[in-house]
């Protein structure tokens, strides 16, 4: 065995997340971004499985499931280097697990499929499908990839974090209360997404993502959603995306748009003004900026 390396990308929330109309199966559609979790595995003869930093204990659980799959014990230290914000809905935990499994397999020259990684992770937590480098539709509670898409739109994202962290299990409890009518709307979005991906229509993809974000307000409300929608209308940007079980909202800019740079700079300026107004209100004794005062 040798030193092993593995990496996995983040996903900026989901283009769509919901439940199937027919059987209520939970699913999501990923949007890979270029934030990475990188893991180095150092094999050792004793001491069992260790992780640095120590609080990333899910990695130990995942590696123990990997032990069962490959039929022998694993001993060594996994060093995690990740720039993905944690607890925000950007798939940081899933990326750590995927990168760690890949690091061990690299150490001992084991070929492991994305399907097998998904199966292992499903024992630990709902997976965000970051073992696939392209956009996929994924049954996140079952660890099953339903469909892989050939097209990834060229986008820039300005991220807005509403603060705090989200307990994913609370979101799933709220989603379980959604009606069949909501599931039907989500099913229509999936069909439209299939068409948009086939046509490589970035604008339609962003519109679908925006609609899913609005539907998700009854699961995990984003307090800046209305402000973001106003920016979409005001500057003609492509749409928004949300972490359906996280704190981030993203403004989507189509890099193929001839006015891409102009729109990006205009929106940055608008957001800076909002931040400055928010600081002024906080100094005046108010806890947050209300939408009707921007």
Short mmCIF file of C-alpha atoms in Angstrom, two decimals:
data_model
loop_
_atom_site.label_atom_id
_atom_site.label_comp_id
_atom_site.label_asym_id
_atom_site.label_seq_id
_atom_site.Cartn_x
_atom_site.Cartn_y
_atom_site.Cartn_z
CA UNK A 1 0.00 0.00 0.00
CA UNK A 2 1.03 3.59 -0.63
CA UNK A 3 -0.17 7.07 0.24
CA UNK A 4 -3.55 7.57 -1.40
CA UNK A 5 -5.36 10.63 -2.72
CA UNK A 6 -9.03 11.30 -3.39
CA UNK A 7 -11.19 14.29 -4.17
CA UNK A 8 -14.83 15.20 -4.75
CA UNK A 9 -16.57 18.39 -5.80
CA UNK A 10 -19.37 20.26 -4.07
CA UNK A 11 -22.86 20.74 -5.46
CA UNK A 12 -24.50 24.15 -5.14
CA UNK A 13 -27.71 22.95 -3.58
CA UNK A 14 -29.91 21.34 -6.20
CA UNK A 15 -31.50 22.32 -9.49
CA UNK A 16 -34.57 20.44 -8.24
CA UNK A 17 -35.29 18.52 -5.06
CA UNK A 18 -38.56 16.87 -4.17
CA UNK A 19 -40.56 13.66 -4.27
CA UNK A 20 -41.81 11.59 -7.19
CA UNK A 21 -45.52 11.89 -7.92
CA UNK A 22 -46.18 8.14 -8.26
CA UNK A 23 -44.53 6.79 -5.10
CA UNK A 24 -43.19 9.86 -3.19
CA UNK A 25 -39.57 8.69 -3.55
CA UNK A 26 -37.15 11.43 -2.49
CA UNK A 27 -34.80 12.69 -5.23
CA UNK A 28 -32.54 15.57 -6.18
CA UNK A 29 -30.80 16.91 -9.28
CA UNK A 30 -27.24 18.09 -8.66
CA UNK A 31 -25.31 21.14 -9.87
CA UNK A 32 -21.55 20.41 -9.59
CA UNK A 33 -19.34 23.40 -8.74
CA UNK A 34 -15.57 23.83 -8.52
CA UNK A 35 -15.21 23.74 -4.74
CA UNK A 36 -13.43 20.56 -3.68
CA UNK A 37 -12.85 18.28 -0.73
CA UNK A 38 -9.42 16.63 -0.97
CA UNK A 39 -8.35 13.73 1.24
CA UNK A 40 -4.95 12.12 1.76
CA UNK A 41 -4.81 8.62 3.27
CA UNK A 42 -1.63 7.50 5.08
CA UNK A 43 -1.66 3.72 5.69
CA UNK A 44 -0.49 2.51 9.09
CA UNK A 45 -0.17 -0.97 10.52
CA UNK A 46 -1.85 -0.15 13.85
CA UNK A 47 -4.25 2.33 15.49
CA UNK A 48 -7.24 1.54 13.25
CA UNK A 49 -9.01 4.35 11.40
CA UNK A 50 -8.23 7.97 12.30
CA UNK A 51 -9.47 11.21 10.74
CA UNK A 52 -7.98 14.71 10.82
CA UNK A 53 -9.82 16.86 11.78
CA UNK A 54 -11.26 14.49 14.38
CA UNK A 55 -14.85 15.77 14.28
CA UNK A 56 -15.42 14.35 10.78
CA UNK A 57 -16.57 11.07 12.30
CA UNK A 58 -18.89 10.16 9.41
CA UNK A 59 -15.77 9.26 7.44
CA UNK A 60 -14.94 6.52 9.96
CA UNK A 61 -18.44 5.07 9.59
CA UNK A 62 -18.16 5.12 5.79
CA UNK A 63 -14.74 3.45 5.80
CA UNK A 64 -16.04 0.71 8.10
CA UNK A 65 -18.75 -0.02 5.53
CA UNK A 66 -16.04 -0.05 2.87
CA UNK A 67 -14.18 -2.67 4.95
CA UNK A 68 -17.21 -4.95 4.69
CA UNK A 69 -17.36 -4.51 0.93
CA UNK A 70 -13.69 -5.28 0.28
CA UNK A 71 -13.39 -7.98 2.94
CA UNK A 72 -10.41 -6.80 4.96
CA UNK A 73 -9.62 -4.31 7.72
CA UNK A 74 -8.37 -0.78 7.09
CA UNK A 75 -5.82 1.02 9.24
CA UNK A 76 -4.47 4.51 8.72
CA UNK A 77 -5.21 8.23 8.90
CA UNK A 78 -7.42 10.28 6.58
CA UNK A 79 -6.36 13.92 6.30
CA UNK A 80 -9.20 16.11 5.01
CA UNK A 81 -8.56 19.41 3.23
CA UNK A 82 -11.83 21.01 2.17
CA UNK A 83 -12.87 24.52 1.14
CA UNK A 84 -16.57 23.63 1.09
CA UNK A 85 -18.59 25.51 3.76
CA UNK A 86 -20.15 23.07 6.24
CA UNK A 87 -23.81 22.86 7.23
CA UNK A 88 -24.85 25.13 4.36
CA UNK A 89 -26.30 22.69 1.81
CA UNK A 90 -23.28 22.54 -0.52
CA UNK A 91 -22.69 18.79 -0.06
CA UNK A 92 -19.62 19.19 2.16
CA UNK A 93 -20.28 15.99 4.09
CA UNK A 94 -20.95 13.87 1.00
CA UNK A 95 -17.83 15.27 -0.68
CA UNK A 96 -15.70 14.34 2.36
CA UNK A 97 -17.04 10.78 2.32
CA UNK A 98 -16.54 10.31 -1.43
CA UNK A 99 -13.03 11.78 -1.33
CA UNK A 100 -12.07 9.55 1.63
CA UNK A 101 -13.30 6.37 -0.03
CA UNK A 102 -11.43 7.31 -3.20
CA UNK A 103 -8.27 8.07 -1.21
CA UNK A 104 -8.21 4.61 0.36
CA UNK A 105 -8.97 2.88 -2.94
CA UNK A 106 -6.15 4.86 -4.58
CA UNK A 107 -3.82 3.71 -1.80
CA UNK A 108 -4.32 0.03 -2.58
CA UNK A 109 -5.18 0.28 -6.29
CA UNK A 110 -8.82 -0.74 -5.95
CA UNK A 111 -11.22 0.33 -8.68
CA UNK A 112 -14.51 1.40 -7.13
CA UNK A 113 -17.58 2.50 -9.04
CA UNK A 114 -19.70 5.54 -8.34
CA UNK A 115 -22.61 3.14 -7.78
CA UNK A 116 -20.71 1.31 -5.03
CA UNK A 117 -19.70 4.57 -3.36
CA UNK A 118 -23.35 5.67 -3.41
CA UNK A 119 -24.42 2.41 -1.80
CA UNK A 120 -21.84 2.79 0.98
CA UNK A 121 -22.75 6.41 1.71
CA UNK A 122 -26.48 5.61 1.83
CA UNK A 123 -25.80 3.69 5.06
CA UNK A 124 -24.43 6.88 6.64
CA UNK A 125 -26.68 9.71 5.42
CA UNK A 126 -28.78 10.90 2.47
CA UNK A 127 -26.23 11.31 -0.32
CA UNK A 128 -25.83 14.34 -2.56
CA UNK A 129 -24.48 12.30 -5.51
CA UNK A 130 -21.14 14.10 -5.73
CA UNK A 131 -19.46 10.84 -6.72
CA UNK A 132 -20.71 11.74 -10.22
CA UNK A 133 -18.90 14.56 -12.00
CA UNK A 134 -21.85 15.46 -14.21
CA UNK A 135 -25.40 16.58 -13.38
CA UNK A 136 -27.47 13.61 -12.21
CA UNK A 137 -30.93 12.81 -10.97
CA UNK A 138 -30.45 10.80 -7.80
CA UNK A 139 -32.61 8.97 -5.28
CA UNK A 140 -30.75 10.42 -2.33
CA UNK A 141 -32.21 8.22 0.42
CA UNK A 142 -31.59 5.01 -1.53
CA UNK A 143 -28.22 5.84 -3.05
CA UNK A 144 -29.41 5.18 -6.61
CA UNK A 145 -28.54 7.22 -9.70
CA UNK A 146 -31.61 7.45 -11.94
CA UNK A 147 -30.16 9.45 -14.82
CA UNK A 148 -26.94 11.17 -15.86
CA UNK A 149 -27.07 14.24 -18.09
CA UNK A 150 -24.46 14.98 -20.74
CA UNK A 151 -24.78 18.76 -20.48
CA UNK A 152 -23.47 21.09 -17.75
CA UNK A 153 -24.42 24.76 -18.28
CA UNK A 154 -21.66 27.36 -18.08
CA UNK A 155 -22.74 29.41 -15.07
CA UNK A 156 -21.35 31.78 -12.49
CA UNK A 157 -23.08 31.90 -9.11
CA UNK A 158 -23.22 34.73 -6.62
CA UNK A 159 -24.04 33.06 -3.30
CA UNK A 160 -26.12 34.61 -0.53
CA UNK A 161 -25.92 32.92 2.86
CA UNK A 162 -28.83 33.62 5.18
CA UNK A 163 -26.76 32.45 8.14
CA UNK A 164 -26.85 29.64 10.64
CA UNK A 165 -26.87 25.94 9.86
CA UNK A 166 -29.67 23.61 8.87
CA UNK A 167 -30.63 20.26 10.37
CA UNK A 168 -31.34 18.18 7.27
CA UNK A 169 -33.70 15.80 9.07
CA UNK A 170 -36.04 18.71 9.87
CA UNK A 171 -36.27 19.51 6.16
CA UNK A 172 -37.24 15.95 5.32
CA UNK A 173 -39.96 16.05 7.97
CA UNK A 174 -41.35 19.22 6.38
CA UNK A 175 -41.09 17.72 2.88
CA UNK A 176 -43.04 14.67 4.03
CA UNK A 177 -46.02 16.97 4.60
CA UNK A 178 -46.08 18.23 1.00
CA UNK A 179 -49.21 17.42 -0.96
CA UNK A 180 -49.54 15.26 -4.07
CA UNK A 181 -50.28 18.47 -5.96
CA UNK A 182 -46.79 19.73 -5.08
CA UNK A 183 -45.29 16.40 -6.16
CA UNK A 184 -47.12 16.74 -9.46
CA UNK A 185 -45.64 20.20 -10.03
CA UNK A 186 -42.19 18.82 -9.27
CA UNK A 187 -42.80 16.00 -11.76
CA UNK A 188 -43.59 18.56 -14.45
CA UNK A 189 -40.34 20.36 -13.64
CA UNK A 190 -38.43 17.09 -14.08
CA UNK A 191 -39.95 16.58 -17.53
CA UNK A 192 -39.08 20.15 -18.51
CA UNK A 193 -35.54 19.64 -17.22
CA UNK A 194 -35.14 16.54 -19.40
CA UNK A 195 -36.12 18.62 -22.42
CA UNK A 196 -33.90 21.57 -21.45
CA UNK A 197 -30.88 19.32 -20.94
CA UNK A 198 -31.46 17.61 -24.27
CA UNK A 199 -31.64 21.02 -26.01
CA UNK A 200 -28.72 22.41 -23.95
CA UNK A 201 -30.96 25.34 -23.05
CA UNK A 202 -29.22 27.08 -20.14
CA UNK A 203 -31.91 29.73 -19.72
CA UNK A 204 -34.67 27.13 -19.38
CA UNK A 205 -32.57 25.16 -16.89
CA UNK A 206 -32.20 28.29 -14.74
CA UNK A 207 -35.95 28.99 -14.95
CA UNK A 208 -36.69 25.44 -13.77
CA UNK A 209 -34.26 25.87 -10.87
CA UNK A 210 -36.02 29.12 -9.93
CA UNK A 211 -39.41 27.41 -9.86
CA UNK A 212 -38.08 24.62 -7.65
CA UNK A 213 -36.66 27.24 -5.26
CA UNK A 214 -40.07 28.88 -4.98
CA UNK A 215 -41.81 25.54 -4.34
CA UNK A 216 -39.28 24.79 -1.59
CA UNK A 217 -40.34 27.83 0.44
CA UNK A 218 -42.85 25.69 2.37
CA UNK A 219 -40.02 23.30 3.33
CA UNK A 220 -37.15 25.67 4.15
CA UNK A 221 -37.94 29.36 3.52
CA UNK A 222 -35.14 31.57 2.20
CA UNK A 223 -35.60 35.04 3.67
CA UNK A 224 -33.84 36.69 0.70
CA UNK A 225 -35.82 34.88 -1.99
CA UNK A 226 -38.07 37.84 -2.86
CA UNK A 227 -35.09 40.17 -3.01
CA UNK A 228 -33.29 37.72 -5.31
CA UNK A 229 -36.33 37.43 -7.60
CA UNK A 230 -36.42 41.22 -7.87
CA UNK A 231 -32.78 41.19 -8.99
CA UNK A 232 -33.62 38.56 -11.61
CA UNK A 233 -36.34 40.81 -13.04
CA UNK A 234 -34.40 44.06 -12.70
CA UNK A 235 -31.19 42.93 -14.39
CA UNK A 236 -32.44 40.10 -16.59
CA UNK A 237 -30.22 37.47 -15.00
CA UNK A 238 -30.89 33.82 -15.68
CA UNK A 239 -32.46 32.70 -12.40
CA UNK A 240 -31.78 31.44 -8.90
CA UNK A 241 -30.86 28.19 -7.23
CA UNK A 242 -31.17 27.20 -3.57
CA UNK A 243 -29.75 24.65 -1.21
CA UNK A 244 -33.10 22.95 -0.59
CA UNK A 245 -31.85 21.68 2.78
CA UNK A 246 -29.27 24.39 3.47
CA UNK A 247 -28.73 28.10 4.02
CA UNK A 248 -27.49 29.22 0.60
CA UNK A 249 -29.32 30.93 -2.22
CA UNK A 250 -27.50 31.51 -5.51
CA UNK A 251 -28.00 34.00 -8.33
CA UNK A 252 -27.34 32.30 -11.69
CA UNK A 253 -25.47 34.08 -14.49
CA UNK A 254 -25.24 32.51 -17.94
CA UNK A 255 -21.63 32.90 -19.09
CA UNK A 256 -22.78 32.60 -22.72
CA UNK A 257 -24.82 35.82 -22.34
CA UNK A 258 -23.13 38.69 -24.21
CA UNK A 259 -24.07 40.96 -21.27
CA UNK A 260 -22.72 38.51 -18.70
CA UNK A 261 -20.01 40.77 -17.22
CA UNK A 262 -22.29 43.83 -17.17
CA UNK A 263 -25.04 41.95 -15.31
CA UNK A 264 -22.57 40.38 -12.89
CA UNK A 265 -21.09 43.75 -11.91
CA UNK A 266 -24.49 45.44 -11.61
CA UNK A 267 -25.79 42.75 -9.26
CA UNK A 268 -22.59 42.84 -7.18
CA UNK A 269 -23.09 46.59 -6.77
CA UNK A 270 -26.73 46.08 -5.75
CA UNK A 271 -25.77 43.49 -3.16
CA UNK A 272 -23.07 45.72 -1.70
CA UNK A 273 -25.69 48.45 -1.23
CA UNK A 274 -27.96 45.98 0.56
CA UNK A 275 -25.14 44.95 2.88
CA UNK A 276 -24.34 48.57 3.73
CA UNK A 277 -28.01 49.35 4.42
CA UNK A 278 -28.25 46.23 6.57
CA UNK A 279 -25.25 47.33 8.66
CA UNK A 280 -26.81 50.77 9.12
CA UNK A 281 -30.09 49.27 10.34
CA UNK A 282 -28.28 46.92 12.70
CA UNK A 283 -26.42 49.87 14.20
CA UNK A 284 -29.79 51.57 14.66
CA UNK A 285 -30.91 48.70 16.87
CA UNK A 286 -32.76 46.52 14.35
CA UNK A 287 -31.89 42.88 14.01
CA UNK A 288 -32.23 42.39 10.26
CA UNK A 289 -32.98 44.12 6.99
CA UNK A 290 -36.59 43.82 5.88
CA UNK A 291 -37.30 43.45 2.19
CA UNK A 292 -39.64 46.44 2.00
CA UNK A 293 -36.91 48.79 3.19
CA UNK A 294 -34.39 48.08 0.41
#
